[in-house]
PDB file of C-alpha atoms in Angstrom:
ATOM      1  CA  UNK A   1     -21.766  -7.077  -4.371  1.00  0.00           C
ATOM      2  CA  UNK A   2     -19.350  -4.198  -3.851  1.00  0.00           C
ATOM      3  CA  UNK A   3     -16.066  -6.058  -3.160  1.00  0.00           C
ATOM      4  CA  UNK A   4     -14.333  -2.900  -1.908  1.00  0.00           C
ATOM      5  CA  UNK A   5     -17.070  -2.231   0.632  1.00  0.00           C
ATOM      6  CA  UNK A   6     -17.290  -5.905   1.602  1.00  0.00           C
ATOM      7  CA  UNK A   7     -13.561  -6.140   2.404  1.00  0.00           C
ATOM      8  CA  UNK A   8     -13.826  -2.963   4.411  1.00  0.00           C
ATOM      9  CA  UNK A   9     -16.696  -4.202   6.557  1.00  0.00           C
ATOM     10  CA  UNK A  10     -16.127  -7.982   6.861  1.00  0.00           C
ATOM     11  CA  UNK A  11     -13.088  -9.656   8.394  1.00  0.00           C
ATOM     12  CA  UNK A  12     -12.352 -12.729   6.321  1.00  0.00           C
ATOM     13  CA  UNK A  13      -8.749 -13.136   7.406  1.00  0.00           C
ATOM     14  CA  UNK A  14      -9.720 -16.048   9.671  1.00  0.00           C
ATOM     15  CA  UNK A  15     -10.993 -17.963   6.653  1.00  0.00           C
ATOM     16  CA  UNK A  16      -7.584 -17.677   5.002  1.00  0.00           C
ATOM     17  CA  UNK A  17      -6.020 -19.956   7.615  1.00  0.00           C
ATOM     18  CA  UNK A  18      -8.002 -23.105   6.636  1.00  0.00           C
ATOM     19  CA  UNK A  19      -7.659 -22.024   3.021  1.00  0.00           C
ATOM     20  CA  UNK A  20      -3.861 -22.056   3.426  1.00  0.00           C
ATOM     21  CA  UNK A  21      -4.108 -25.536   4.945  1.00  0.00           C
ATOM     22  CA  UNK A  22      -6.133 -26.880   2.004  1.00  0.00           C
ATOM     23  CA  UNK A  23      -3.706 -25.214  -0.390  1.00  0.00           C
ATOM     24  CA  UNK A  24      -0.815 -26.943   1.317  1.00  0.00           C
ATOM     25  CA  UNK A  25      -2.481 -30.307   0.667  1.00  0.00           C
ATOM     26  CA  UNK A  26      -3.074 -29.726  -3.052  1.00  0.00           C
ATOM     27  CA  UNK A  27       0.322 -31.083  -4.184  1.00  0.00           C
ATOM     28  CA  UNK A  28      -0.418 -34.374  -2.423  1.00  0.00           C
ATOM     29  CA  UNK A  29      -3.933 -34.435  -3.969  1.00  0.00           C
ATOM     30  CA  UNK A  30      -2.377 -33.832  -7.384  1.00  0.00           C
ATOM     31  CA  UNK A  31      -0.034 -36.763  -6.793  1.00  0.00           C
ATOM     32  CA  UNK A  32      -3.034 -38.966  -6.228  1.00  0.00           C
ATOM     33  CA  UNK A  33      -4.352 -38.180  -9.700  1.00  0.00           C
ATOM     34  CA  UNK A  34      -1.172 -39.377 -11.449  1.00  0.00           C
ATOM     35  CA  UNK A  35       0.243 -42.844 -12.030  1.00  0.00           C
ATOM     36  CA  UNK A  36       2.709 -42.080  -9.261  1.00  0.00           C
ATOM     37  CA  UNK A  37      -0.052 -42.864  -6.761  1.00  0.00           C
ATOM     38  CA  UNK A  38       0.251 -46.552  -7.653  1.00  0.00           C
ATOM     39  CA  UNK A  39       3.645 -46.656  -5.945  1.00  0.00           C
ATOM     40  CA  UNK A  40       2.547 -45.021  -2.703  1.00  0.00           C
ATOM     41  CA  UNK A  41       2.623 -47.314   0.325  1.00  0.00           C
ATOM     42  CA  UNK A  42       0.956 -45.729   3.413  1.00  0.00           C
ATOM     43  CA  UNK A  43       3.066 -47.999   5.604  1.00  0.00           C
ATOM     44  CA  UNK A  44       6.272 -46.402   4.328  1.00  0.00           C
ATOM     45  CA  UNK A  45       5.429 -42.862   3.165  1.00  0.00           C
ATOM     46  CA  UNK A  46       9.052 -41.741   3.333  1.00  0.00           C
ATOM     47  CA  UNK A  47      10.045 -44.355   0.723  1.00  0.00           C
ATOM     48  CA  UNK A  48       7.525 -43.090  -1.763  1.00  0.00           C
ATOM     49  CA  UNK A  49       9.874 -41.033  -3.931  1.00  0.00           C
ATOM     50  CA  UNK A  50      12.650 -43.660  -3.990  1.00  0.00           C
ATOM     51  CA  UNK A  51      10.143 -46.329  -5.052  1.00  0.00           C
ATOM     52  CA  UNK A  52       8.677 -44.080  -7.739  1.00  0.00           C
ATOM     53  CA  UNK A  53      12.040 -43.318  -9.317  1.00  0.00           C
ATOM     54  CA  UNK A  54      13.113 -46.962  -9.269  1.00  0.00           C
ATOM     55  CA  UNK A  55       9.872 -48.248 -10.852  1.00  0.00           C
ATOM     56  CA  UNK A  56       9.528 -45.519 -13.476  1.00  0.00           C
ATOM     57  CA  UNK A  57      13.174 -45.820 -14.548  1.00  0.00           C
ATOM     58  CA  UNK A  58      12.914 -49.603 -14.891  1.00  0.00           C
ATOM     59  CA  UNK A  59       9.660 -49.282 -16.857  1.00  0.00           C
ATOM     60  CA  UNK A  60      11.222 -46.822 -19.335  1.00  0.00           C
ATOM     61  CA  UNK A  61      14.435 -48.801 -19.890  1.00  0.00           C
ATOM     62  CA  UNK A  62      15.430 -48.822 -23.557  1.00  0.00           C
ATOM     63  CA  UNK A  63      12.931 -46.124 -24.520  1.00  0.00           C
ATOM     64  CA  UNK A  64      14.526 -42.624 -24.311  1.00  0.00           C
ATOM     65  CA  UNK A  65      11.206 -40.869 -24.864  1.00  0.00           C
ATOM     66  CA  UNK A  66       9.438 -42.836 -22.140  1.00  0.00           C
ATOM     67  CA  UNK A  67      12.398 -42.468 -19.871  1.00  0.00           C
ATOM     68  CA  UNK A  68      12.237 -38.701 -20.245  1.00  0.00           C
ATOM     69  CA  UNK A  69       8.524 -38.691 -19.488  1.00  0.00           C
ATOM     70  CA  UNK A  70       9.058 -40.892 -16.436  1.00  0.00           C
ATOM     71  CA  UNK A  71      11.817 -38.641 -15.209  1.00  0.00           C
ATOM     72  CA  UNK A  72       9.644 -35.541 -15.648  1.00  0.00           C
ATOM     73  CA  UNK A  73       6.861 -37.168 -13.607  1.00  0.00           C
ATOM     74  CA  UNK A  74       9.266 -38.288 -10.904  1.00  0.00           C
ATOM     75  CA  UNK A  75      10.812 -34.816 -10.706  1.00  0.00           C
ATOM     76  CA  UNK A  76       7.370 -33.167 -10.434  1.00  0.00           C
ATOM     77  CA  UNK A  77       6.257 -35.550  -7.723  1.00  0.00           C
ATOM     78  CA  UNK A  78       9.450 -34.906  -5.799  1.00  0.00           C
ATOM     79  CA  UNK A  79       9.032 -31.181  -6.065  1.00  0.00           C
ATOM     80  CA  UNK A  80       5.356 -31.423  -5.127  1.00  0.00           C
ATOM     81  CA  UNK A  81       6.333 -33.202  -1.925  1.00  0.00           C
ATOM     82  CA  UNK A  82       8.857 -30.446  -1.219  1.00  0.00           C
ATOM     83  CA  UNK A  83       6.165 -27.804  -1.901  1.00  0.00           C
ATOM     84  CA  UNK A  84       3.835 -29.607   0.517  1.00  0.00           C
ATOM     85  CA  UNK A  85       6.486 -29.615   3.240  1.00  0.00           C
ATOM     86  CA  UNK A  86       7.286 -25.946   2.659  1.00  0.00           C
ATOM     87  CA  UNK A  87       3.616 -24.955   2.866  1.00  0.00           C
ATOM     88  CA  UNK A  88       3.194 -26.895   6.113  1.00  0.00           C
ATOM     89  CA  UNK A  89       6.260 -25.211   7.580  1.00  0.00           C
ATOM     90  CA  UNK A  90       4.903 -21.736   6.685  1.00  0.00           C
ATOM     91  CA  UNK A  91       1.324 -22.408   7.818  1.00  0.00           C
ATOM     92  CA  UNK A  92       1.917 -21.937  11.579  1.00  0.00           C
ATOM     93  CA  UNK A  93       3.697 -18.618  10.920  1.00  0.00           C
ATOM     94  CA  UNK A  94       0.845 -17.378   8.748  1.00  0.00           C
ATOM     95  CA  UNK A  95      -1.776 -18.447  11.282  1.00  0.00           C
ATOM     96  CA  UNK A  96       0.108 -16.761  14.117  1.00  0.00           C
ATOM     97  CA  UNK A  97       0.512 -13.579  12.032  1.00  0.00           C
ATOM     98  CA  UNK A  98      -3.235 -13.433  11.312  1.00  0.00           C
ATOM     99  CA  UNK A  99      -4.051 -13.947  14.992  1.00  0.00           C
ATOM    100  CA  UNK A 100      -1.537 -11.306  16.057  1.00  0.00           C
ATOM    101  CA  UNK A 101      -2.869  -8.762  13.562  1.00  0.00           C
ATOM    102  CA  UNK A 102      -6.432  -9.361  14.718  1.00  0.00           C
ATOM    103  CA  UNK A 103      -5.514  -9.055  18.377  1.00  0.00           C
ATOM    104  CA  UNK A 104      -3.535  -5.875  17.790  1.00  0.00           C
ATOM    105  CA  UNK A 105      -6.480  -4.340  15.967  1.00  0.00           C
ATOM    106  CA  UNK A 106      -5.163  -3.967  12.438  1.00  0.00           C
ATOM    107  CA  UNK A 107      -7.896  -2.394  10.319  1.00  0.00           C
ATOM    108  CA  UNK A 108     -10.133  -4.805   8.391  1.00  0.00           C
ATOM    109  CA  UNK A 109      -9.133  -3.656   4.916  1.00  0.00           C
ATOM    110  CA  UNK A 110      -5.382  -4.163   5.344  1.00  0.00           C
ATOM    111  CA  UNK A 111      -5.955  -7.383   7.242  1.00  0.00           C
ATOM    112  CA  UNK A 112      -8.080  -8.862   4.444  1.00  0.00           C
ATOM    113  CA  UNK A 113      -5.821  -7.653   1.626  1.00  0.00           C
ATOM    114  CA  UNK A 114      -2.690  -9.032   3.297  1.00  0.00           C
ATOM    115  CA  UNK A 115      -4.167 -12.427   4.092  1.00  0.00           C
ATOM    116  CA  UNK A 116      -5.699 -12.833   0.598  1.00  0.00           C
ATOM    117  CA  UNK A 117      -2.420 -11.750  -0.985  1.00  0.00           C
ATOM    118  CA  UNK A 118      -0.598 -14.431   0.962  1.00  0.00           C
ATOM    119  CA  UNK A 119      -2.889 -17.128  -0.433  1.00  0.00           C
ATOM    120  CA  UNK A 120      -2.437 -15.854  -4.011  1.00  0.00           C
ATOM    121  CA  UNK A 121       1.351 -15.732  -3.646  1.00  0.00           C
ATOM    122  CA  UNK A 122       1.420 -19.240  -2.206  1.00  0.00           C
ATOM    123  CA  UNK A 123      -0.625 -20.497  -5.182  1.00  0.00           C
ATOM    124  CA  UNK A 124       1.941 -18.937  -7.501  1.00  0.00           C
ATOM    125  CA  UNK A 125       4.762 -20.452  -5.412  1.00  0.00           C
ATOM    126  CA  UNK A 126       3.274 -23.941  -5.673  1.00  0.00           C
ATOM    127  CA  UNK A 127       2.977 -23.683  -9.456  1.00  0.00           C
ATOM    128  CA  UNK A 128       6.486 -22.311  -9.886  1.00  0.00           C
ATOM    129  CA  UNK A 129       7.922 -24.998  -7.605  1.00  0.00           C
ATOM    130  CA  UNK A 130       6.223 -27.997  -9.271  1.00  0.00           C
ATOM    131  CA  UNK A 131       5.882 -26.973 -12.927  1.00  0.00           C
ATOM    132  CA  UNK A 132       7.208 -23.503 -13.580  1.00  0.00           C
ATOM    133  CA  UNK A 133      10.836 -24.413 -13.031  1.00  0.00           C
ATOM    134  CA  UNK A 134      10.700 -26.639 -16.107  1.00  0.00           C
ATOM    135  CA  UNK A 135      10.401 -23.578 -18.366  1.00  0.00           C
ATOM    136  CA  UNK A 136      13.718 -22.146 -19.481  1.00  0.00           C
ATOM    137  CA  UNK A 137      12.295 -18.612 -19.802  1.00  0.00           C
ATOM    138  CA  UNK A 138      11.575 -18.552 -16.070  1.00  0.00           C
ATOM    139  CA  UNK A 139      14.636 -17.383 -14.104  1.00  0.00           C
ATOM    140  CA  UNK A 140      15.884 -19.877 -11.528  1.00  0.00           C
ATOM    141  CA  UNK A 141      15.599 -17.333  -8.749  1.00  0.00           C
ATOM    142  CA  UNK A 142      11.829 -16.892  -9.341  1.00  0.00           C
ATOM    143  CA  UNK A 143      10.839 -19.463  -6.727  1.00  0.00           C
ATOM    144  CA  UNK A 144      13.031 -17.794  -4.104  1.00  0.00           C
ATOM    145  CA  UNK A 145      11.574 -14.367  -4.896  1.00  0.00           C
ATOM    146  CA  UNK A 146       8.031 -15.642  -4.615  1.00  0.00           C
ATOM    147  CA  UNK A 147       8.856 -17.392  -1.319  1.00  0.00           C
ATOM    148  CA  UNK A 148      10.314 -14.124   0.032  1.00  0.00           C
ATOM    149  CA  UNK A 149       7.163 -12.259  -1.044  1.00  0.00           C
ATOM    150  CA  UNK A 150       4.944 -14.663   0.898  1.00  0.00           C
ATOM    151  CA  UNK A 151       7.102 -14.379   4.016  1.00  0.00           C
ATOM    152  CA  UNK A 152       7.213 -10.636   3.611  1.00  0.00           C
ATOM    153  CA  UNK A 153       3.433 -10.575   3.939  1.00  0.00           C
ATOM    154  CA  UNK A 154       3.702 -12.617   7.173  1.00  0.00           C
ATOM    155  CA  UNK A 155       6.190 -10.121   8.593  1.00  0.00           C
ATOM    156  CA  UNK A 156       3.901  -7.278   7.513  1.00  0.00           C
ATOM    157  CA  UNK A 157       0.998  -8.781   9.481  1.00  0.00           C
ATOM    158  CA  UNK A 158       3.178  -9.119  12.559  1.00  0.00           C
ATOM    159  CA  UNK A 159       4.690  -5.661  12.366  1.00  0.00           C
ATOM    160  CA  UNK A 160       1.629  -3.747  11.144  1.00  0.00           C
ATOM    161  CA  UNK A 161      -0.422  -5.092  14.026  1.00  0.00           C
ATOM    162  CA  UNK A 162       2.298  -4.585  16.628  1.00  0.00           C
ATOM    163  CA  UNK A 163       3.089  -0.991  15.617  1.00  0.00           C
ATOM    164  CA  UNK A 164      -0.496   0.144  15.256  1.00  0.00           C
ATOM    165  CA  UNK A 165      -1.311   2.666  17.978  1.00  0.00           C
ATOM    166  CA  UNK A 166      -4.904   3.636  18.760  1.00  0.00           C
ATOM    167  CA  UNK A 167      -5.642   7.316  18.289  1.00  0.00           C
ATOM    168  CA  UNK A 168      -5.271   9.355  21.449  1.00  0.00           C
ATOM    169  CA  UNK A 169      -8.592  10.592  22.860  1.00  0.00           C
ATOM    170  CA  UNK A 170      -9.219  14.278  22.252  1.00  0.00           C
ATOM    171  CA  UNK A 171      -9.830  15.940  25.562  1.00  0.00           C
ATOM    172  CA  UNK A 172     -11.504  19.391  25.675  1.00  0.00           C
ATOM    173  CA  UNK A 173      -9.433  22.218  27.030  1.00  0.00           C
ATOM    174  CA  UNK A 174     -10.372  23.919  30.280  1.00  0.00           C
ATOM    175  CA  UNK A 175     -11.747  26.897  28.362  1.00  0.00           C
ATOM    176  CA  UNK A 176     -14.078  24.636  26.428  1.00  0.00           C
ATOM    177  CA  UNK A 177     -15.607  23.024  29.505  1.00  0.00           C
ATOM    178  CA  UNK A 178     -18.846  24.929  30.205  1.00  0.00           C
ATOM    179  CA  UNK A 179     -19.461  26.157  33.722  1.00  0.00           C
ATOM    180  CA  UNK A 180     -22.573  24.360  35.015  1.00  0.00           C
ATOM    181  CA  UNK A 181     -23.662  27.514  36.820  1.00  0.00           C
ATOM    182  CA  UNK A 182     -23.706  29.404  33.538  1.00  0.00           C
ATOM    183  CA  UNK A 183     -26.137  26.945  32.019  1.00  0.00           C
ATOM    184  CA  UNK A 184     -28.310  26.517  35.063  1.00  0.00           C
ATOM    185  CA  UNK A 185     -30.922  29.309  34.801  1.00  0.00           C
ATOM    186  CA  UNK A 186     -32.413  28.453  38.171  1.00  0.00           C
ATOM    187  CA  UNK A 187     -29.114  29.556  39.749  1.00  0.00           C
ATOM    188  CA  UNK A 188     -29.389  33.050  38.234  1.00  0.00           C
ATOM    189  CA  UNK A 189     -33.033  33.371  39.237  1.00  0.00           C
ATOM    190  CA  UNK A 190     -32.164  32.478  42.833  1.00  0.00           C
ATOM    191  CA  UNK A 191     -29.261  34.948  42.851  1.00  0.00           C
ATOM    192  CA  UNK A 192     -31.496  37.756  41.537  1.00  0.00           C
ATOM    193  CA  UNK A 193     -34.046  37.136  44.301  1.00  0.00           C
ATOM    194  CA  UNK A 194     -31.353  37.220  46.969  1.00  0.00           C
ATOM    195  CA  UNK A 195     -29.926  40.500  45.662  1.00  0.00           C
ATOM    196  CA  UNK A 196     -33.357  42.045  45.535  1.00  0.00           C
ATOM    197  CA  UNK A 197     -34.092  41.114  49.133  1.00  0.00           C
ATOM    198  CA  UNK A 198     -30.759  42.519  50.280  1.00  0.00           C
ATOM    199  CA  UNK A 199     -31.284  45.885  48.628  1.00  0.00           C
ATOM    200  CA  UNK A 200     -32.404  48.700  51.020  1.00  0.00           C
ATOM    201  CA  UNK A 201     -35.928  50.068  50.618  1.00  0.00           C
ATOM    202  CA  UNK A 202     -36.261  52.863  48.090  1.00  0.00           C
ATOM    203  CA  UNK A 203     -33.453  51.539  45.929  1.00  0.00           C
ATOM    204  CA  UNK A 204     -34.600  50.430  42.502  1.00  0.00           C
TER     205      UNK A 204
END
């Protein structure tokens, strides 16, 4: 399949909205695959992080290596919850931007590229937020820059759609409009017969 041609002819920006929603839930899904899920109480979801830190710290008491591992897990879970909240906060803005760009008639190519780019940037943001910040070679401002990039795409969708003007129709000039009498041969035949009848006898 020719991807370039496909993105030119098929509007898939609508599919990026549910994709963004699923992406927002991935941190919580990841939490469910770790031992941290054992401390989750659906009756008190807001107490989840406090309970996790308390249990993991007590479990690792007296073992510096285990304590470090427990702290890393607790930190990642805490950041994953923050990433989840951030994604949910941005989701309505992204959905509104996609709707606005479609309503305003932004061309299919730019609409698809922008919406796909948003998803890719949000994937990068989620990784940087949860895991990437643990690496010392990654500048601390990276997460902020990635977040700004994602929101920049949202603003692009709003502005590109709002400022897009349809091309003005090209109207023919008066000189280009043909005279219907010049193209109607029956008119000239009728005129010739009238002139011939009006001519005096003997005039050729």
